[in-house]
Structures are given as C-alpha cells and as structure tokens.
Amino acid sequence: MREPLSLVVTTLNNAATLEQCLASAAWADEILLLDSGSTDATLEIARRHGAQIHSEPFKGYAAQKQSAIDKAAHRWVLLLDADEALAAGARDAIEQALQAPAVAGFRLPRRELVFWAFNHRGVRLNTHLRLFDRSRVRMNQVPVHAAPETREPVATLAGAEFLHYGEPDIHTKVAKINAYSTGLVGHKRTRGTRLLGLRLVLYPWWFFLRQYLGKRWFLDGWAGFINAVSAAYYVFLKYAKVYEAQRRRDGAAD
C-alpha cells in the first residue's frame, strides 16, 4: 500500500498545456489546482479532471506554490507546473517509491522541449525536487526560480522523468530570458555579487561550455546549440542588469 498522493498545480491561463499535465497524473488520489484568475479554458479543463479548485490573487512564485501545497489533503505531494507532464513509465516508479519512503522527497529528471524537439536521450538531464513530504519541505524564496527545499535527505528517482513544454519556440525563450533576468536583480543585489566584472566577461563562456559539452546539449543538434547560446546570454544578462542597477544607484548617490 503506497502513501496517498496529491498532485498540486498552480495556474494562470494554461489551457494550452494543462490537459496533458493533469492527464499524466490522473491516477493521483487528489488533484489540487490553485488558480490566479484564468480567463481561458483552464478551469474547465481542471473541472473535467475532477480537480479541487481554489482561487487566489498571484502572490509571487514561491508564495503561490506554497499556498497550493498547504491546501493539499495528503502529506505526499507531486508538484508540477501547468506546462509540465509526467513521462510514460513515471507512474510505476513513483508508486514504487511511495510504498515505504525513507527520505523527505525525490528529485525527478526533467526532459525539456527544446524549441521543436525534446532532449536527445543522451543529454544529461537536470533533476528537480518535485515529489515530497510537504511536512518536511518548503518553497525557497528565490524570485522567478522558486523551488522546494529541505535539509533532510532526498533521493533521485531516475525512472520518473517529467516533460517540460515551457519553451516551444525561440521567441518564448528570449522573452523568458528578459523577464527572468530582470526578476532576479533585486535578489542578487541583496545577496551581493562579488567580482561582477569577471562574471560578466567569463561566466557566460564557461556556462556555454558546461551546457553544450558537459550536459551534452550538442546531441540536440542545432536546437542544442541555440539553447546553449541562449542560456549563456541569460547568464550574461543577469549580471549585466545587476551592473546597470549598481551604476544607476551610484549615479543617484552623486
């Protein structure tokens, strides 16, 4: 007998991808959806899947997700974004892991839609803590990239891949890069950023090589190359905007 499981999803106008998200985990004991004002077919899709629907104004990525997690009926939670879905075979791995879990949670590998195709099978996937005991895990407070965190032991569940449909074209990728890099400026300035000039000059090149060669994005062909260049530009833009904010502050202080 496995632990009962709540699928938790936050939404805002996600009708384009929500169907595949909810269908991929329809076997969960509860589907809980926290919406922040959708005007498309998001809520209709959620009702069709028997979701418990809550509505709250958007409070920021971390606070919104934590509010949704807190509403779950069960201790064990599967947290997915509305543009994510479990891959084939993930259910068996998750149900097996929940038979007698000895850790606070499980990191799941995420396979990305890289513009026009999903990652090659040989790409080294990032893993994310998405299956966890909500009494032992909390959302961190990092803007934009908010994620569940715990100091207790977690394990990686290699057989439970999930798919991310969030960047279906280069236009969407570039728009996210611009929005996310702006959203991180305050956080990075609060924490302090040492050797900013060196980071601007050297870090993007290192990041490109780490992703393209180290993570084997070259296996994704031209999509992988474009993605690696875009990721390096994101890294550059984050620090460029921090530098800009510092110059504006210094100018205001003169």
Short mmCIF file of C-alpha atoms in Angstrom, two decimals:
data_model
loop_
_atom_site.label_atom_id
_atom_site.label_comp_id
_atom_site.label_asym_id
_atom_site.label_seq_id
_atom_site.Cartn_x
_atom_site.Cartn_y
_atom_site.Cartn_z
CA MET A 1 0.00 0.00 0.00
CA ARG A 2 1.59 3.27 -1.06
CA GLU A 3 1.31 6.68 0.55
CA PRO A 4 -1.69 8.66 -0.79
CA LEU A 5 -0.60 11.41 -3.20
CA SER A 6 -1.82 14.91 -4.07
CA LEU A 7 -0.99 16.40 -7.45
CA VAL A 8 -0.56 20.16 -6.93
CA VAL A 9 -0.61 22.66 -9.81
CA THR A 10 -0.76 26.47 -9.92
CA THR A 11 -2.31 28.07 -12.99
CA LEU A 12 -2.97 31.26 -14.92
CA ASN A 13 -4.34 30.83 -18.45
CA ASN A 14 -2.65 27.47 -19.06
CA ALA A 15 -5.28 25.84 -21.27
CA ALA A 16 -2.68 25.06 -23.95
CA THR A 17 -0.77 22.60 -21.74
CA LEU A 18 -2.94 21.80 -18.70
CA GLU A 19 -4.74 18.86 -20.30
CA GLN A 20 -1.56 16.83 -20.75
CA CYS A 21 -0.33 17.86 -17.29
CA LEU A 22 -3.42 16.60 -15.45
CA ALA A 23 -3.91 13.56 -17.67
CA SER A 24 -0.36 12.39 -16.95
CA ALA A 25 -1.09 12.15 -13.21
CA ALA A 26 -4.82 11.41 -13.28
CA TRP A 27 -4.14 8.39 -11.04
CA ALA A 28 -3.18 10.63 -8.08
CA ASP A 29 -5.51 10.43 -5.08
CA GLU A 30 -6.20 14.16 -5.32
CA ILE A 31 -5.72 16.83 -7.96
CA LEU A 32 -5.45 20.27 -6.38
CA LEU A 33 -5.32 23.38 -8.54
CA LEU A 34 -4.70 26.94 -7.32
CA ASP A 35 -5.67 29.46 -9.99
CA SER A 36 -4.91 33.17 -10.04
CA GLY A 37 -7.57 34.49 -12.40
CA SER A 38 -7.60 32.44 -15.60
CA THR A 39 -9.85 33.70 -18.38
CA ASP A 40 -9.29 30.87 -20.87
CA ALA A 41 -10.40 27.23 -20.63
CA THR A 42 -8.05 26.40 -17.73
CA LEU A 43 -10.78 25.93 -15.13
CA GLU A 44 -12.99 23.96 -17.50
CA ILE A 45 -10.14 21.52 -18.09
CA ALA A 46 -9.48 21.28 -14.35
CA ARG A 47 -13.15 20.50 -13.61
CA ARG A 48 -13.16 17.81 -16.27
CA HIS A 49 -10.31 16.10 -14.40
CA GLY A 50 -12.11 16.34 -11.07
CA ALA A 51 -9.66 18.82 -9.58
CA GLN A 52 -10.19 20.58 -6.28
CA ILE A 53 -10.06 24.20 -7.49
CA HIS A 54 -9.01 27.16 -5.36
CA SER A 55 -8.56 30.75 -6.45
CA GLU A 56 -6.21 33.40 -5.02
CA PRO A 57 -4.54 36.51 -6.44
CA PHE A 58 -0.95 35.86 -7.52
CA LYS A 59 1.42 36.47 -4.58
CA GLY A 60 4.71 35.61 -6.25
CA TYR A 61 6.01 32.24 -7.42
CA ALA A 62 7.15 30.90 -4.05
CA ALA A 63 4.19 32.12 -2.01
CA GLN A 64 1.65 30.94 -4.58
CA LYS A 65 3.10 27.44 -4.78
CA GLN A 66 3.44 27.17 -1.01
CA SER A 67 -0.18 28.22 -0.58
CA ALA A 68 -1.23 25.49 -3.01
CA ILE A 69 0.93 22.87 -1.26
CA ASP A 70 -0.54 23.82 2.12
CA LYS A 71 -4.05 23.12 0.79
CA ALA A 72 -3.25 19.54 -0.24
CA ALA A 73 -5.22 16.81 1.51
CA HIS A 74 -2.29 14.39 1.64
CA ARG A 75 1.18 14.57 3.15
CA TRP A 76 2.94 13.47 -0.05
CA VAL A 77 2.77 15.94 -2.92
CA LEU A 78 3.68 15.81 -6.60
CA LEU A 79 4.30 19.42 -7.62
CA LEU A 80 4.05 20.13 -11.35
CA ASP A 81 3.86 23.35 -13.30
CA ALA A 82 0.93 23.60 -15.71
CA ASP A 83 3.35 23.27 -18.66
CA GLU A 84 4.84 20.01 -17.33
CA ALA A 85 3.65 16.40 -17.50
CA LEU A 86 4.88 13.03 -16.31
CA ALA A 87 6.54 10.88 -18.94
CA ALA A 88 5.49 7.33 -19.73
CA GLY A 89 6.67 4.97 -17.00
CA ALA A 90 6.88 7.63 -14.30
CA ARG A 91 3.76 6.39 -12.54
CA ASP A 92 5.25 2.96 -11.79
CA ALA A 93 8.46 4.49 -10.42
CA ILE A 94 6.57 6.95 -8.22
CA GLU A 95 4.13 4.40 -6.86
CA GLN A 96 7.00 2.06 -6.04
CA ALA A 97 8.90 4.86 -4.28
CA LEU A 98 5.86 5.72 -2.18
CA GLN A 99 5.49 2.17 -0.84
CA ALA A 100 7.77 2.96 2.11
CA PRO A 101 9.62 6.24 1.52
CA ALA A 102 12.68 6.62 3.76
CA VAL A 103 13.53 10.16 2.61
CA ALA A 104 11.85 13.57 2.68
CA GLY A 105 11.42 13.65 -1.06
CA PHE A 106 12.57 12.61 -4.52
CA ARG A 107 14.27 14.54 -7.29
CA LEU A 108 12.82 13.78 -10.73
CA PRO A 109 14.69 14.20 -14.05
CA ARG A 110 13.15 16.81 -16.37
CA ARG A 111 13.32 16.44 -20.14
CA GLU A 112 12.92 19.75 -21.98
CA LEU A 113 11.13 20.62 -25.18
CA VAL A 114 13.95 22.43 -26.98
CA PHE A 115 12.01 24.56 -29.47
CA TRP A 116 10.96 21.81 -31.88
CA ALA A 117 12.01 18.54 -30.21
CA PHE A 118 12.59 17.04 -26.78
CA ASN A 119 16.11 16.46 -25.45
CA HIS A 120 18.07 13.63 -27.00
CA ARG A 121 18.14 10.52 -24.77
CA GLY A 122 21.88 11.03 -24.21
CA VAL A 123 21.57 14.55 -22.76
CA ARG A 124 22.33 14.85 -19.03
CA LEU A 125 19.04 15.99 -17.54
CA ASN A 126 18.65 18.33 -14.58
CA THR A 127 16.74 16.87 -11.63
CA HIS A 128 14.22 18.76 -9.51
CA LEU A 129 12.66 18.09 -6.11
CA ARG A 130 9.01 17.63 -7.10
CA LEU A 131 7.81 14.58 -5.13
CA PHE A 132 8.00 15.21 -1.40
CA ASP A 133 6.55 15.05 2.09
CA ARG A 134 5.07 18.52 2.48
CA SER A 135 5.58 18.46 6.25
CA ARG A 136 9.36 18.33 5.68
CA VAL A 137 9.80 20.51 2.58
CA ARG A 138 9.12 24.22 1.97
CA MET A 139 9.40 26.53 -1.02
CA ASN A 140 12.50 28.73 -1.01
CA GLN A 141 12.25 32.49 -1.55
CA VAL A 142 14.26 32.84 -4.76
CA PRO A 143 12.31 35.08 -7.18
CA VAL A 144 11.36 33.51 -10.53
CA HIS A 145 13.18 30.21 -9.86
CA ALA A 146 11.39 29.38 -6.60
CA ALA A 147 11.74 25.68 -5.76
CA PRO A 148 11.03 23.23 -2.92
CA GLU A 149 13.90 22.84 -0.45
CA THR A 150 14.74 20.73 2.59
CA ARG A 151 17.76 19.98 4.75
CA GLU A 152 16.63 16.40 5.16
CA PRO A 153 17.80 13.55 2.90
CA VAL A 154 16.28 13.24 -0.57
CA ALA A 155 16.83 10.68 -3.33
CA THR A 156 16.80 10.82 -7.14
CA LEU A 157 14.10 8.80 -8.87
CA ALA A 158 15.70 8.13 -12.24
CA GLY A 159 12.71 6.27 -13.68
CA ALA A 160 10.25 9.10 -13.06
CA GLU A 161 11.03 11.61 -15.78
CA PHE A 162 8.74 14.53 -16.42
CA LEU A 163 8.44 16.68 -19.52
CA HIS A 164 8.60 20.46 -19.77
CA TYR A 165 6.70 22.15 -22.61
CA GLY A 166 7.57 25.68 -21.48
CA GLU A 167 9.76 26.88 -24.36
CA PRO A 168 8.21 25.75 -27.65
CA ASP A 169 9.99 28.39 -29.74
CA ILE A 170 12.92 30.83 -29.66
CA HIS A 171 10.61 33.83 -29.19
CA THR A 172 9.27 32.36 -25.93
CA LYS A 173 12.80 31.53 -24.76
CA VAL A 174 14.06 35.07 -25.34
CA ALA A 175 11.00 36.61 -23.65
CA LYS A 176 11.61 34.44 -20.57
CA ILE A 177 15.30 35.34 -20.52
CA ASN A 178 14.44 39.03 -20.44
CA ALA A 179 11.71 38.69 -17.80
CA TYR A 180 13.59 36.27 -15.54
CA SER A 181 16.86 38.20 -15.60
CA THR A 182 15.01 41.36 -14.55
CA GLY A 183 13.19 39.46 -11.81
CA LEU A 184 16.47 38.30 -10.25
CA VAL A 185 18.19 41.71 -9.99
CA GLY A 186 16.88 42.58 -6.54
CA HIS A 187 17.65 39.12 -5.18
CA LYS A 188 21.24 39.17 -6.45
CA ARG A 189 21.86 42.69 -5.17
CA THR A 190 20.55 41.75 -1.73
CA ARG A 191 22.86 38.73 -1.55
CA GLY A 192 25.79 40.65 -3.01
CA THR A 193 27.63 39.81 -6.22
CA ARG A 194 31.43 39.66 -5.98
CA LEU A 195 33.79 40.04 -8.96
CA LEU A 196 30.95 41.32 -11.12
CA GLY A 197 33.21 42.34 -14.00
CA LEU A 198 34.80 38.90 -14.21
CA ARG A 199 31.39 37.26 -14.08
CA LEU A 200 30.22 39.40 -16.98
CA VAL A 201 33.24 38.51 -19.12
CA LEU A 202 34.00 34.91 -18.21
CA TYR A 203 30.92 33.20 -16.76
CA PRO A 204 28.78 33.14 -19.94
CA TRP A 205 31.58 31.36 -21.86
CA TRP A 206 32.05 28.81 -19.07
CA PHE A 207 28.29 28.27 -18.82
CA PHE A 208 28.00 27.71 -22.57
CA LEU A 209 30.72 25.03 -22.47
CA ARG A 210 29.24 23.42 -19.37
CA GLN A 211 25.84 23.07 -21.01
CA TYR A 212 26.88 22.35 -24.61
CA LEU A 213 29.65 19.86 -23.81
CA GLY A 214 29.24 18.90 -20.13
CA LYS A 215 25.47 18.40 -20.27
CA ARG A 216 25.77 17.08 -23.87
CA TRP A 217 23.39 19.58 -25.39
CA PHE A 218 25.33 19.08 -28.64
CA LEU A 219 23.31 15.86 -29.02
CA ASP A 220 20.23 18.04 -29.61
CA GLY A 221 21.79 19.35 -32.85
CA TRP A 222 21.13 22.96 -33.81
CA ALA A 223 18.40 23.20 -31.19
CA GLY A 224 21.01 22.35 -28.55
CA PHE A 225 23.47 24.91 -29.88
CA ILE A 226 20.84 27.66 -29.96
CA ASN A 227 19.69 26.68 -26.48
CA ALA A 228 23.25 26.76 -25.10
CA VAL A 229 23.91 30.20 -26.61
CA SER A 230 20.59 31.44 -25.21
CA ALA A 231 21.45 30.07 -21.76
CA ALA A 232 24.83 31.78 -21.85
CA TYR A 233 23.14 35.04 -22.83
CA TYR A 234 20.75 34.62 -19.90
CA VAL A 235 23.71 34.30 -17.54
CA PHE A 236 25.29 37.40 -19.08
CA LEU A 237 22.06 39.39 -18.91
CA LYS A 238 21.51 38.61 -15.22
CA TYR A 239 24.85 40.16 -14.27
CA ALA A 240 24.60 42.96 -16.83
CA LYS A 241 21.32 44.07 -15.23
CA VAL A 242 22.85 43.89 -11.74
CA TYR A 243 25.72 46.08 -13.01
CA GLU A 244 23.23 48.51 -14.55
CA ALA A 245 21.30 48.73 -11.27
CA GLN A 246 24.52 49.46 -9.38
CA ARG A 247 25.52 52.21 -11.80
CA ARG A 248 22.10 53.80 -11.51
CA ARG A 249 22.34 53.63 -7.72
CA ASP A 250 25.83 55.12 -7.74
CA GLY A 251 24.67 57.87 -10.09
CA ALA A 252 21.73 58.69 -7.84
CA ALA A 253 24.10 58.92 -4.86
CA ASP A 254 26.36 61.50 -6.58
#
